[in-house]
Structures are given as structure tokens and as C-alpha cells.
Amino acid sequence: MTRDPAPSPGLLRTPGMIGVLIMAAAAFGGWSLLLPVVPLLVAHSGGSDALAGSVTGVFMAATVVTQLLVPRLLRTQGYRRVLAVGCLLLGPPSLVLLISADAGPVLAVSAVRGIGFGMLTVAGSALVAELAPKRILGRATGAQGIAIAASQMAGLPLGLAIMERWSATPVFVLGALIPALALVAIAGLPKIFAQPTGESARLSVFVVLVPVLALACVSASFGGLSSLLPIAISERAAVAGVVLATASGSMLIGRYSAGLIADRLGSGRTLAPALASSTIGLVLFAINVDGGSTPVLFCAAVLFGLGFGAVQNESLVMAFQAAGPRQLGSASAIWNIGYDAGTGIGALALGFVATTAGYAWVFAVSAVVVALLPALAAGGKVIGSRVAR
């Protein structure tokens, strides 16, 4: 009689997993502290709205360009080195802003920090897939999402509160120190290099098209929601903040729940329901944004947040499984680019919709785009399997 092999360790007992979660929380916490503060400082220092907006634009542009290069770095330099350099580029350069808030230094610092952020996002996601046994991959990516989102929920309002109460100086110091402290967690991570791809191991875009397209469309809707809802209901500014916080909290639940389901029933099962939930939430926003019911806005936030969180986790797990162990870095890069580019493009495009047609149409257009994807998601595995043959 043969014995069953010993079960793999649980989530938090997986070697390196706690370190990855601590590193993610520290890096993204430091990033979120500065995210709203730097543009605000530029505006307070006499900079134009265009300059204030370009701060985030330069940051994200540097992030996306870097994400394209990280898979190769993971193969040649290893995860620990890439993560360590990413933390050092993301945090300490913010100390330059203590000296000057002029356009040149601010944009240069934003570009450098964007490079660090691009390294962290791709390497951090791929490392979770390297460390986690297949049976808990969904929960592992969900736990990482919770660590990141929780630190953002704390950091975004905290940075603004510190600046309002004292000044931007302690924000920049904390923004430099917190990501640097992640080096302690990185030092304890296993020394892992991404697997060499080999000449025949090329990641077909069609294999990951469905999950990344789903993510990009819903993240574009989130970009419009987070940027435009406070303006759309400016007469209820306090309500807007709580609605966005409700959506963020719901994302945490949606992301981890999707991970549990993926581990128990298989990936791909919650993508279409998650897209449907996001669509219904956007429809409720469209109906109620112009003087509608406040309780319905909260219901919309819950439905959209649950759907968006589930789409995040499900699309990431599907991308990793479709890519295979030799292409985890590439899958992570594509996923992160879809998320970041979708958010930025969505805010820009939906801002144009708001200017030309009104805020209700922002959410109506978003709902239509997201509603077209469940059928595509349902056929995604068929498309991927045919391409892979």
C-alpha cells in the first residue's frame, strides 16, 4: 500500500510567503502616501494643473515601460535583487522633493520612482506564483491583493491628513523610509531566479487575451469612477469618499473569495459572474449619479467592488496558469500593464465622455464595455487551447 505524498504547506507556512506580503504592504504603503500628495504640492507651489497631472502621467509611463523589461531581469538578476532595487528606486528618491518642488526635479523623481514601481509590481506578482503551490495559488494571489489594497486604503488618506495637519515634509520622509524597510523582508526571501524561457517557450498573446482584456476594461471603469465620482457628486463630497472606500473594501472581499473558489473549483469559473456584478454596479451608478439615491450608490459600490476584486484575482490566476512556469514573469508583466494602462486610459477617455455627454454616460458607457466581455470570457479557454495546440 503506497502512502499519499505529504500535503504542501498552507498559505502562511509556505516559505517566503509572509515576507512577500510584508514587502508588498510596505512598498505599496509608501507609494500610496505620496500618490495624492505630490500633485497637490505642485499645485500649492504655483505649478499649473497640467504639471500637476503630468506628475502621475510620467510616473505611470515609466512604470509601464519598465514592466516590459522586468521578465528578462528576473531571469538574469533574480527576484530578490529586482525587488530590492525596486524598493530603493521607489522610496528614497522622494527625499529630493524636500529640496525642490520645481517641475524638473519633480518629474525626474516621478520617473525614477515609476521605474521602481514597475519592477515591484511585476516581480512581486510573479514571485507569489513561484512560491505558492498550485493548490493555493488563488488564495496566495488574493492574500497579496489584500496586503496591497489594505496598505493603500491606509496610505492614501494618511498622506493627505499629515500634509494638511503639518506639512509635506513628514510625508516625503515616510514615503522614503517605508519602502526601504521592505528590504528587511526581501532579505529573508528564497533566492530564486525566473526559469529560462528557451527558444520555443514564447507566450502567445491569445492565451492571456481574455483575462487581461477583462481586467483592462474593468480597471478602465474604475479609473473613471475614482477620478470622476467625487466631481459628479461634488455637492455630496463626503458621500463620494465613503462610496469609494466602500468599493475598495468590497474589492478585498471579492479578490480573496475568487481565490478560494479558484483553488477549490478551478480557475475561470468566477470571471463571467464577476464581470456581471461589475456591470450591474456601473448601471446603478449611471442611474443614480445625477441626484439619485445615496443608498443605491453604496449598493453600486459594493457590487462593482466585489466584481472588480474578483476580476483582478481571477484574471491573474488564469494568466499564470495559461503561461506556465517558464513564463510567469511575462504573464505578470502583461497583467500589470493591463491593470495600470487600463486605469490611466479609462480615466482619460471617460473624462472626455463626461465633458461631452455628462457623468451618467460615463458609467453607462463603462457598463456597456464590461457587459460585452462575459461571452468572450466563457469562450476564453477554448480560444487558448486551440492556439496552444
mmCIF file of C-alpha atoms in Angstrom:
data_model
loop_
_atom_site.group_PDB
_atom_site.id
_atom_site.type_symbol
_atom_site.label_atom_id
_atom_site.label_comp_id
_atom_site.label_asym_id
_atom_site.label_seq_id
_atom_site.Cartn_x
_atom_site.Cartn_y
_atom_site.Cartn_z
ATOM 1 C CA MET A 1 0.000 0.000 0.000
ATOM 2 C CA THR A 2 1.501 3.319 -1.070
ATOM 3 C CA ARG A 3 1.123 6.369 1.066
ATOM 4 C CA ASP A 4 -0.164 9.645 -0.303
ATOM 5 C CA PRO A 5 2.524 12.301 -0.653
ATOM 6 C CA ALA A 6 2.763 14.769 2.196
ATOM 7 C CA PRO A 7 0.479 17.742 1.640
ATOM 8 C CA SER A 8 2.112 21.021 0.707
ATOM 9 C CA PRO A 9 2.218 23.692 3.434
ATOM 10 C CA GLY A 10 -0.609 26.140 3.974
ATOM 11 C CA LEU A 11 -0.597 29.706 2.729
ATOM 12 C CA LEU A 12 1.260 31.420 5.572
ATOM 13 C CA ARG A 13 3.557 28.431 6.121
ATOM 14 C CA THR A 14 4.763 28.490 2.532
ATOM 15 C CA PRO A 15 8.441 29.550 2.663
ATOM 16 C CA GLY A 16 8.811 33.205 1.757
ATOM 17 C CA MET A 17 5.085 33.992 1.595
ATOM 18 C CA ILE A 18 4.931 36.129 4.746
ATOM 19 C CA GLY A 19 7.951 38.079 3.527
ATOM 20 C CA VAL A 20 6.280 38.707 0.171
ATOM 21 C CA LEU A 21 3.134 40.025 1.880
ATOM 22 C CA ILE A 22 5.110 42.300 4.227
ATOM 23 C CA MET A 23 7.187 43.596 1.319
ATOM 24 C CA ALA A 24 4.065 44.302 -0.753
ATOM 25 C CA ALA A 25 2.337 46.145 2.093
ATOM 26 C CA ALA A 26 5.417 48.278 2.834
ATOM 27 C CA ALA A 27 6.183 49.134 -0.797
ATOM 28 C CA PHE A 28 2.621 49.986 -1.750
ATOM 29 C CA GLY A 29 2.018 51.768 1.545
ATOM 30 C CA GLY A 30 4.908 54.131 0.879
ATOM 31 C CA TRP A 31 3.762 54.620 -2.713
ATOM 32 C CA SER A 32 0.182 55.433 -1.726
ATOM 33 C CA LEU A 33 1.306 58.017 0.849
ATOM 34 C CA LEU A 34 2.836 60.122 -1.929
ATOM 35 C CA LEU A 35 0.347 59.427 -4.714
ATOM 36 C CA PRO A 36 -2.070 62.320 -3.980
ATOM 37 C CA VAL A 37 0.444 64.492 -2.108
ATOM 38 C CA VAL A 38 2.999 65.187 -4.866
ATOM 39 C CA PRO A 39 0.488 66.652 -7.380
ATOM 40 C CA LEU A 40 -1.086 68.681 -4.566
ATOM 41 C CA LEU A 41 2.305 70.041 -3.538
ATOM 42 C CA VAL A 42 2.999 71.052 -7.140
ATOM 43 C CA ALA A 43 -0.308 72.917 -7.268
ATOM 44 C CA HIS A 44 0.329 74.637 -3.937
ATOM 45 C CA SER A 45 3.783 75.650 -5.157
ATOM 46 C CA GLY A 46 2.312 77.538 -8.103
ATOM 47 C CA GLY A 47 2.537 74.796 -10.727
ATOM 48 C CA SER A 48 -0.152 74.527 -13.377
ATOM 49 C CA ASP A 49 -2.872 71.877 -13.432
ATOM 50 C CA ALA A 50 -1.133 70.372 -16.445
ATOM 51 C CA LEU A 51 2.103 69.999 -14.478
ATOM 52 C CA ALA A 52 0.284 68.515 -11.500
ATOM 53 C CA GLY A 53 -1.412 65.995 -13.762
ATOM 54 C CA SER A 54 1.794 65.167 -15.603
ATOM 55 C CA VAL A 55 3.398 64.013 -12.345
ATOM 56 C CA THR A 56 1.197 60.928 -12.270
ATOM 57 C CA GLY A 57 1.397 60.583 -16.056
ATOM 58 C CA VAL A 58 5.213 60.466 -16.026
ATOM 59 C CA PHE A 59 5.165 58.026 -13.126
ATOM 60 C CA MET A 60 2.809 55.613 -14.891
ATOM 61 C CA ALA A 61 4.617 55.922 -18.230
ATOM 62 C CA ALA A 62 7.896 54.956 -16.577
ATOM 63 C CA THR A 63 6.101 52.130 -14.787
ATOM 64 C CA VAL A 64 4.666 50.590 -17.964
ATOM 65 C CA VAL A 65 7.949 50.852 -19.918
ATOM 66 C CA THR A 66 9.822 49.195 -17.046
ATOM 67 C CA GLN A 67 7.264 46.399 -16.753
ATOM 68 C CA LEU A 68 8.159 45.329 -20.290
ATOM 69 C CA LEU A 69 11.788 44.769 -19.238
ATOM 70 C CA VAL A 70 11.322 43.082 -15.867
ATOM 71 C CA PRO A 71 10.807 39.469 -17.082
ATOM 72 C CA ARG A 72 14.336 39.434 -18.515
ATOM 73 C CA LEU A 73 15.730 40.953 -15.301
ATOM 74 C CA LEU A 74 14.061 38.223 -13.247
ATOM 75 C CA ARG A 75 15.907 35.600 -15.282
ATOM 76 C CA THR A 76 19.313 37.286 -15.095
ATOM 77 C CA GLN A 77 19.257 39.058 -11.706
ATOM 78 C CA GLY A 78 16.745 37.060 -9.656
ATOM 79 C CA TYR A 79 13.716 38.120 -7.661
ATOM 80 C CA ARG A 80 15.439 39.406 -4.537
ATOM 81 C CA ARG A 81 17.743 41.767 -6.391
ATOM 82 C CA VAL A 82 14.973 43.129 -8.631
ATOM 83 C CA LEU A 83 12.667 43.682 -5.648
ATOM 84 C CA ALA A 84 15.417 45.339 -3.600
ATOM 85 C CA VAL A 85 16.367 47.734 -6.388
ATOM 86 C CA GLY A 86 12.686 48.464 -6.981
ATOM 87 C CA CYS A 87 12.179 49.444 -3.329
ATOM 88 C CA LEU A 88 15.259 51.673 -3.361
ATOM 89 C CA LEU A 89 14.090 53.444 -6.523
ATOM 90 C CA LEU A 90 10.516 53.835 -5.266
ATOM 91 C CA GLY A 91 11.213 55.211 -1.790
ATOM 92 C CA PRO A 92 14.423 57.212 -1.093
ATOM 93 C CA PRO A 93 14.265 59.441 -4.224
ATOM 94 C CA SER A 94 11.240 61.178 -2.683
ATOM 95 C CA LEU A 95 13.680 62.926 -0.312
ATOM 96 C CA VAL A 96 14.724 65.103 -3.265
ATOM 97 C CA LEU A 97 11.296 66.745 -3.023
ATOM 98 C CA LEU A 98 12.311 68.182 0.363
ATOM 99 C CA ILE A 99 14.721 70.398 -1.549
ATOM 100 C CA SER A 100 12.678 71.471 -4.555
ATOM 101 C CA ALA A 101 9.142 71.249 -5.925
ATOM 102 C CA ASP A 102 10.086 72.722 -9.301
ATOM 103 C CA ALA A 103 8.979 70.987 -12.489
ATOM 104 C CA GLY A 104 12.342 69.424 -13.373
ATOM 105 C CA PRO A 105 13.113 67.698 -10.055
ATOM 106 C CA VAL A 106 9.502 66.634 -9.507
ATOM 107 C CA LEU A 107 9.188 64.988 -12.925
ATOM 108 C CA ALA A 108 12.627 63.391 -12.657
ATOM 109 C CA VAL A 109 11.771 61.922 -9.241
ATOM 110 C CA SER A 110 8.427 60.686 -10.597
ATOM 111 C CA ALA A 111 10.183 58.904 -13.462
ATOM 112 C CA VAL A 112 12.712 57.222 -11.153
ATOM 113 C CA ARG A 113 10.014 56.164 -8.717
ATOM 114 C CA GLY A 114 7.923 54.850 -11.628
ATOM 115 C CA ILE A 115 10.822 52.600 -12.650
ATOM 116 C CA GLY A 116 10.953 51.196 -9.122
ATOM 117 C CA PHE A 117 7.200 50.700 -9.058
ATOM 118 C CA GLY A 118 7.295 48.834 -12.367
ATOM 119 C CA MET A 119 9.952 46.475 -11.017
ATOM 120 C CA LEU A 120 8.000 45.816 -7.822
ATOM 121 C CA THR A 121 4.619 45.180 -9.415
ATOM 122 C CA VAL A 122 5.831 42.587 -11.914
ATOM 123 C CA ALA A 123 8.374 40.864 -9.672
ATOM 124 C CA GLY A 124 6.037 40.776 -6.672
ATOM 125 C CA SER A 125 3.147 39.149 -8.542
ATOM 126 C CA ALA A 126 5.381 36.631 -10.316
ATOM 127 C CA LEU A 127 7.169 35.663 -7.092
ATOM 128 C CA VAL A 128 3.854 34.710 -5.474
ATOM 129 C CA ALA A 129 3.234 32.322 -8.357
ATOM 130 C CA GLU A 130 6.769 30.932 -7.977
ATOM 131 C CA LEU A 131 6.385 30.296 -4.243
ATOM 132 C CA ALA A 132 2.781 29.144 -3.891
ATOM 133 C CA PRO A 133 1.847 25.515 -4.550
ATOM 134 C CA LYS A 134 -0.717 25.204 -7.330
ATOM 135 C CA ARG A 135 -3.457 24.173 -4.926
ATOM 136 C CA ILE A 136 -3.331 27.535 -3.096
ATOM 137 C CA LEU A 137 -2.335 29.860 -5.956
ATOM 138 C CA GLY A 138 -5.726 31.602 -5.911
ATOM 139 C CA ARG A 139 -5.572 32.265 -2.180
ATOM 140 C CA ALA A 140 -1.960 33.385 -2.426
ATOM 141 C CA THR A 141 -2.669 35.990 -5.098
ATOM 142 C CA GLY A 142 -5.757 37.025 -3.143
ATOM 143 C CA ALA A 143 -3.725 37.484 0.048
ATOM 144 C CA GLN A 144 -1.219 39.619 -1.834
ATOM 145 C CA GLY A 145 -4.080 41.722 -3.177
ATOM 146 C CA ILE A 146 -5.401 42.217 0.345
ATOM 147 C CA ALA A 147 -1.966 43.296 1.625
ATOM 148 C CA ILE A 148 -1.633 45.818 -1.195
ATOM 149 C CA ALA A 149 -5.172 47.183 -1.024
ATOM 150 C CA ALA A 150 -5.175 47.460 2.775
ATOM 151 C CA SER A 151 -1.948 49.474 2.732
ATOM 152 C CA GLN A 152 -3.391 51.721 0.030
ATOM 153 C CA MET A 153 -6.597 52.286 1.986
ATOM 154 C CA ALA A 154 -4.471 53.454 4.917
ATOM 155 C CA GLY A 155 -1.821 55.360 2.961
ATOM 156 C CA LEU A 156 -3.970 57.432 0.627
ATOM 157 C CA PRO A 157 -5.911 59.346 3.302
ATOM 158 C CA LEU A 158 -2.985 59.341 5.760
ATOM 159 C CA GLY A 159 -0.650 61.194 3.409
ATOM 160 C CA LEU A 160 -3.213 63.921 2.808
ATOM 161 C CA ALA A 161 -4.066 64.149 6.510
ATOM 162 C CA ILE A 162 -0.399 64.559 7.509
ATOM 163 C CA MET A 163 0.132 67.228 4.868
ATOM 164 C CA GLU A 164 -2.971 69.117 5.982
ATOM 165 C CA ARG A 165 -2.106 68.862 9.681
ATOM 166 C CA TRP A 166 1.634 69.593 9.428
ATOM 167 C CA SER A 167 3.336 69.741 6.017
ATOM 168 C CA ALA A 168 4.519 67.582 3.144
ATOM 169 C CA THR A 169 7.933 67.073 4.788
ATOM 170 C CA PRO A 170 6.976 64.123 7.059
ATOM 171 C CA VAL A 171 5.075 62.548 4.141
ATOM 172 C CA PHE A 172 8.205 62.531 1.977
ATOM 173 C CA VAL A 173 10.301 61.134 4.824
ATOM 174 C CA LEU A 174 7.806 58.343 5.468
ATOM 175 C CA GLY A 175 7.486 57.729 1.738
ATOM 176 C CA ALA A 176 11.237 57.194 1.610
ATOM 177 C CA LEU A 177 11.552 55.052 4.737
ATOM 178 C CA ILE A 178 8.606 52.668 4.446
ATOM 179 C CA PRO A 179 9.559 51.099 1.081
ATOM 180 C CA ALA A 180 13.199 50.953 2.253
ATOM 181 C CA LEU A 181 12.083 48.957 5.316
ATOM 182 C CA ALA A 182 10.759 46.337 2.904
ATOM 183 C CA LEU A 183 14.408 45.413 2.306
ATOM 184 C CA VAL A 184 14.324 43.555 5.624
ATOM 185 C CA ALA A 185 11.540 41.305 4.348
ATOM 186 C CA ILE A 186 13.248 40.897 0.961
ATOM 187 C CA ALA A 187 16.474 39.725 2.631
ATOM 188 C CA GLY A 188 14.579 36.751 4.051
ATOM 189 C CA LEU A 189 13.081 35.632 0.743
ATOM 190 C CA PRO A 190 14.319 32.482 -1.001
ATOM 191 C CA LYS A 191 16.987 33.118 -3.620
ATOM 192 C CA ILE A 192 15.028 32.417 -6.803
ATOM 193 C CA PHE A 193 15.658 33.208 -10.448
ATOM 194 C CA ALA A 194 12.918 33.057 -13.070
ATOM 195 C CA GLN A 195 13.226 29.984 -15.262
ATOM 196 C CA PRO A 196 14.890 30.451 -18.641
ATOM 197 C CA THR A 197 12.232 30.519 -21.318
ATOM 198 C CA GLY A 198 14.066 28.705 -24.077
ATOM 199 C CA GLU A 199 13.592 29.460 -27.734
ATOM 200 C CA SER A 200 10.312 27.542 -28.026
ATOM 201 C CA ALA A 201 8.681 28.934 -24.881
ATOM 202 C CA ARG A 202 7.019 32.029 -26.216
ATOM 203 C CA LEU A 203 3.935 33.416 -24.536
ATOM 204 C CA SER A 204 1.151 33.807 -27.088
ATOM 205 C CA VAL A 205 -0.889 36.942 -26.561
ATOM 206 C CA PHE A 206 -4.022 34.985 -27.427
ATOM 207 C CA VAL A 207 -3.544 32.684 -24.441
ATOM 208 C CA VAL A 208 -3.832 35.541 -21.927
ATOM 209 C CA LEU A 209 -6.010 37.829 -24.060
ATOM 210 C CA VAL A 210 -9.329 37.094 -22.345
ATOM 211 C CA PRO A 211 -8.313 37.569 -18.689
ATOM 212 C CA VAL A 212 -6.156 40.628 -19.397
ATOM 213 C CA LEU A 213 -8.805 42.219 -21.621
ATOM 214 C CA ALA A 214 -11.366 41.679 -18.875
ATOM 215 C CA LEU A 215 -9.044 43.263 -16.335
ATOM 216 C CA ALA A 216 -8.230 46.236 -18.572
ATOM 217 C CA CYS A 217 -11.886 47.054 -19.219
ATOM 218 C CA VAL A 218 -12.961 46.868 -15.580
ATOM 219 C CA SER A 219 -9.884 48.771 -14.405
ATOM 220 C CA ALA A 220 -10.682 51.448 -17.001
ATOM 221 C CA SER A 221 -14.125 51.743 -15.428
ATOM 222 C CA PHE A 222 -12.503 52.034 -12.006
ATOM 223 C CA GLY A 223 -10.233 54.773 -13.328
ATOM 224 C CA GLY A 224 -13.291 56.741 -14.381
ATOM 225 C CA LEU A 225 -15.129 56.002 -11.133
ATOM 226 C CA SER A 226 -12.304 57.053 -8.820
ATOM 227 C CA SER A 227 -11.469 60.173 -10.835
ATOM 228 C CA LEU A 228 -14.931 61.435 -11.718
ATOM 229 C CA LEU A 229 -17.375 60.356 -8.996
ATOM 230 C CA PRO A 230 -16.129 62.998 -6.498
ATOM 231 C CA ILE A 231 -16.678 65.641 -9.189
ATOM 232 C CA ALA A 232 -20.021 64.223 -10.314
ATOM 233 C CA ILE A 233 -21.480 64.430 -6.801
ATOM 234 C CA SER A 234 -19.390 67.333 -5.538
ATOM 235 C CA GLU A 235 -22.345 68.578 -3.521
ATOM 236 C CA ARG A 236 -22.020 65.322 -1.558
ATOM 237 C CA ALA A 237 -18.233 65.226 -1.290
ATOM 238 C CA ALA A 238 -18.221 63.290 1.980
ATOM 239 C CA VAL A 239 -20.537 60.704 0.460
ATOM 240 C CA ALA A 240 -18.222 60.285 -2.528
ATOM 241 C CA GLY A 241 -15.291 59.453 -0.275
ATOM 242 C CA VAL A 242 -17.252 56.852 1.666
ATOM 243 C CA VAL A 243 -18.617 55.338 -1.554
ATOM 244 C CA LEU A 244 -15.096 54.911 -2.948
ATOM 245 C CA ALA A 245 -13.930 53.449 0.358
ATOM 246 C CA THR A 246 -16.861 51.016 0.225
ATOM 247 C CA ALA A 247 -15.837 49.946 -3.269
ATOM 248 C CA SER A 248 -12.239 49.442 -2.107
ATOM 249 C CA GLY A 249 -13.318 47.340 0.859
ATOM 250 C CA SER A 250 -15.560 45.240 -1.365
ATOM 251 C CA MET A 251 -12.625 44.620 -3.705
ATOM 252 C CA LEU A 252 -10.751 42.923 -0.873
ATOM 253 C CA ILE A 253 -13.641 40.533 -0.282
ATOM 254 C CA GLY A 254 -14.119 39.878 -3.994
ATOM 255 C CA ARG A 255 -10.441 39.239 -4.617
ATOM 256 C CA TYR A 256 -9.879 36.711 -1.851
ATOM 257 C CA SER A 257 -13.235 34.985 -2.426
ATOM 258 C CA ALA A 258 -12.350 34.481 -6.091
ATOM 259 C CA GLY A 259 -9.056 32.959 -4.995
ATOM 260 C CA LEU A 260 -10.808 30.465 -2.713
ATOM 261 C CA ILE A 261 -13.157 29.427 -5.497
ATOM 262 C CA ALA A 262 -10.313 29.095 -7.997
ATOM 263 C CA ASP A 263 -8.407 26.788 -5.636
ATOM 264 C CA ARG A 264 -11.420 24.580 -4.956
ATOM 265 C CA LEU A 265 -13.244 24.510 -8.300
ATOM 266 C CA GLY A 266 -10.663 25.658 -10.839
ATOM 267 C CA SER A 267 -9.833 28.993 -12.415
ATOM 268 C CA GLY A 268 -12.117 30.762 -14.864
ATOM 269 C CA ARG A 269 -15.376 29.986 -13.063
ATOM 270 C CA THR A 270 -15.932 33.364 -11.424
ATOM 271 C CA LEU A 271 -14.787 35.647 -14.248
ATOM 272 C CA ALA A 272 -18.148 35.956 -16.008
ATOM 273 C CA PRO A 273 -20.170 36.405 -12.750
ATOM 274 C CA ALA A 274 -17.629 38.983 -11.595
ATOM 275 C CA LEU A 275 -17.979 40.932 -14.840
ATOM 276 C CA ALA A 276 -21.759 40.758 -14.478
ATOM 277 C CA SER A 277 -21.552 42.114 -10.920
ATOM 278 C CA SER A 278 -19.349 44.982 -12.096
ATOM 279 C CA THR A 279 -21.768 45.743 -14.921
ATOM 280 C CA ILE A 280 -24.786 45.914 -12.603
ATOM 281 C CA GLY A 281 -22.871 48.195 -10.253
ATOM 282 C CA LEU A 282 -21.987 50.538 -13.131
ATOM 283 C CA VAL A 283 -25.605 50.601 -14.308
ATOM 284 C CA LEU A 284 -26.711 51.630 -10.809
ATOM 285 C CA PHE A 285 -24.084 54.382 -10.803
ATOM 286 C CA ALA A 286 -25.362 55.616 -14.182
ATOM 287 C CA ILE A 287 -28.960 55.759 -12.960
ATOM 288 C CA ASN A 288 -28.229 57.417 -9.612
ATOM 289 C CA VAL A 289 -25.242 59.688 -10.153
ATOM 290 C CA ASP A 290 -27.389 62.685 -11.093
ATOM 291 C CA GLY A 291 -29.248 63.366 -7.862
ATOM 292 C CA GLY A 292 -30.234 59.764 -7.234
ATOM 293 C CA SER A 293 -30.476 57.716 -4.068
ATOM 294 C CA THR A 294 -27.427 57.655 -1.813
ATOM 295 C CA PRO A 295 -28.144 54.101 -0.506
ATOM 296 C CA VAL A 296 -28.252 52.888 -4.100
ATOM 297 C CA LEU A 297 -24.828 54.429 -4.694
ATOM 298 C CA PHE A 298 -23.489 52.332 -1.851
ATOM 299 C CA CYS A 299 -25.118 49.223 -3.316
ATOM 300 C CA ALA A 300 -23.499 50.087 -6.634
ATOM 301 C CA ALA A 301 -20.115 50.423 -4.917
ATOM 302 C CA VAL A 302 -20.461 47.014 -3.258
ATOM 303 C CA LEU A 303 -21.450 45.251 -6.485
ATOM 304 C CA PHE A 304 -18.757 46.943 -8.544
ATOM 305 C CA GLY A 305 -16.087 46.411 -5.877
ATOM 306 C CA LEU A 306 -16.892 42.715 -5.445
ATOM 307 C CA GLY A 307 -16.795 42.228 -9.211
ATOM 308 C CA PHE A 308 -13.602 44.203 -9.765
ATOM 309 C CA GLY A 309 -11.778 42.417 -6.952
ATOM 310 C CA ALA A 310 -12.801 39.028 -8.312
ATOM 311 C CA VAL A 311 -11.776 40.005 -11.848
ATOM 312 C CA GLN A 312 -8.348 41.076 -10.554
ATOM 313 C CA ASN A 313 -7.634 37.761 -8.883
ATOM 314 C CA GLU A 314 -9.263 35.514 -11.454
ATOM 315 C CA SER A 315 -7.509 37.172 -14.378
ATOM 316 C CA LEU A 316 -4.132 36.915 -12.634
ATOM 317 C CA VAL A 317 -4.544 33.217 -11.816
ATOM 318 C CA MET A 318 -5.771 32.484 -15.352
ATOM 319 C CA ALA A 319 -2.801 34.345 -16.835
ATOM 320 C CA PHE A 320 -0.316 32.426 -14.666
ATOM 321 C CA GLN A 321 -1.866 29.065 -15.449
ATOM 322 C CA ALA A 322 -2.031 29.798 -19.164
ATOM 323 C CA ALA A 323 1.577 30.991 -19.251
ATOM 324 C CA GLY A 324 3.123 28.069 -17.394
ATOM 325 C CA PRO A 325 6.144 28.092 -15.057
ATOM 326 C CA ARG A 326 8.589 29.345 -17.692
ATOM 327 C CA GLN A 327 6.588 32.498 -18.443
ATOM 328 C CA LEU A 328 5.419 33.706 -15.024
ATOM 329 C CA GLY A 329 7.351 36.961 -15.359
ATOM 330 C CA SER A 330 5.875 37.693 -18.777
ATOM 331 C CA ALA A 331 2.356 36.880 -17.577
ATOM 332 C CA SER A 332 2.825 39.172 -14.571
ATOM 333 C CA ALA A 333 4.104 41.966 -16.830
ATOM 334 C CA ILE A 334 1.150 41.673 -19.203
ATOM 335 C CA TRP A 335 -1.323 41.588 -16.306
ATOM 336 C CA ASN A 336 0.185 44.630 -14.589
ATOM 337 C CA ILE A 337 0.343 46.582 -17.839
ATOM 338 C CA GLY A 338 -3.310 45.772 -18.462
ATOM 339 C CA TYR A 339 -4.213 46.991 -14.988
ATOM 340 C CA ASP A 340 -2.136 50.186 -15.000
ATOM 341 C CA ALA A 341 -2.750 51.144 -18.618
ATOM 342 C CA GLY A 342 -6.454 50.371 -18.286
ATOM 343 C CA THR A 343 -6.791 52.602 -15.229
ATOM 344 C CA GLY A 344 -4.953 55.508 -16.845
ATOM 345 C CA ILE A 345 -6.622 55.263 -20.242
ATOM 346 C CA GLY A 346 -10.018 54.827 -18.606
ATOM 347 C CA ALA A 347 -9.656 57.994 -16.550
ATOM 348 C CA LEU A 348 -8.631 59.933 -19.654
ATOM 349 C CA ALA A 349 -11.219 58.513 -22.058
ATOM 350 C CA LEU A 350 -14.101 58.637 -19.602
ATOM 351 C CA GLY A 351 -13.154 62.168 -18.663
ATOM 352 C CA PHE A 352 -13.751 63.066 -22.308
ATOM 353 C CA VAL A 353 -17.128 61.308 -22.157
ATOM 354 C CA ALA A 354 -18.031 63.325 -19.057
ATOM 355 C CA THR A 355 -17.095 66.574 -20.773
ATOM 356 C CA THR A 356 -19.126 65.859 -23.903
ATOM 357 C CA ALA A 357 -22.098 63.870 -22.602
ATOM 358 C CA GLY A 358 -22.303 64.087 -18.810
ATOM 359 C CA TYR A 359 -21.444 61.876 -15.864
ATOM 360 C CA ALA A 360 -24.326 59.429 -16.247
ATOM 361 C CA TRP A 361 -22.938 58.474 -19.642
ATOM 362 C CA VAL A 362 -19.522 57.777 -18.096
ATOM 363 C CA PHE A 363 -20.970 54.849 -16.182
ATOM 364 C CA ALA A 364 -23.362 53.843 -18.957
ATOM 365 C CA VAL A 365 -20.507 53.539 -21.448
ATOM 366 C CA SER A 366 -18.425 51.655 -18.874
ATOM 367 C CA ALA A 367 -21.286 49.236 -18.255
ATOM 368 C CA VAL A 368 -21.705 48.523 -21.966
ATOM 369 C CA VAL A 369 -17.989 47.809 -22.408
ATOM 370 C CA VAL A 370 -17.818 45.468 -19.417
ATOM 371 C CA ALA A 371 -21.095 43.751 -20.340
ATOM 372 C CA LEU A 372 -19.676 42.631 -23.671
ATOM 373 C CA LEU A 373 -16.977 40.550 -22.018
ATOM 374 C CA PRO A 374 -18.763 37.632 -20.234
ATOM 375 C CA ALA A 375 -19.417 35.827 -23.520
ATOM 376 C CA LEU A 376 -15.803 36.347 -24.539
ATOM 377 C CA ALA A 377 -14.660 35.116 -21.140
ATOM 378 C CA ALA A 378 -16.801 31.979 -21.463
ATOM 379 C CA GLY A 379 -15.028 31.077 -24.694
ATOM 380 C CA GLY A 380 -11.603 32.090 -23.460
ATOM 381 C CA LYS A 381 -10.383 28.626 -22.555
ATOM 382 C CA VAL A 382 -11.493 27.261 -25.911
ATOM 383 C CA ILE A 383 -9.589 30.009 -27.721
ATOM 384 C CA GLY A 384 -6.498 29.466 -25.590
ATOM 385 C CA SER A 385 -6.495 25.695 -26.047
ATOM 386 C CA ARG A 386 -6.807 25.970 -29.808
ATOM 387 C CA VAL A 387 -3.963 28.468 -30.027
ATOM 388 C CA ALA A 388 -1.760 26.360 -27.780
ATOM 389 C CA ARG A 389 -2.138 23.244 -29.975
#
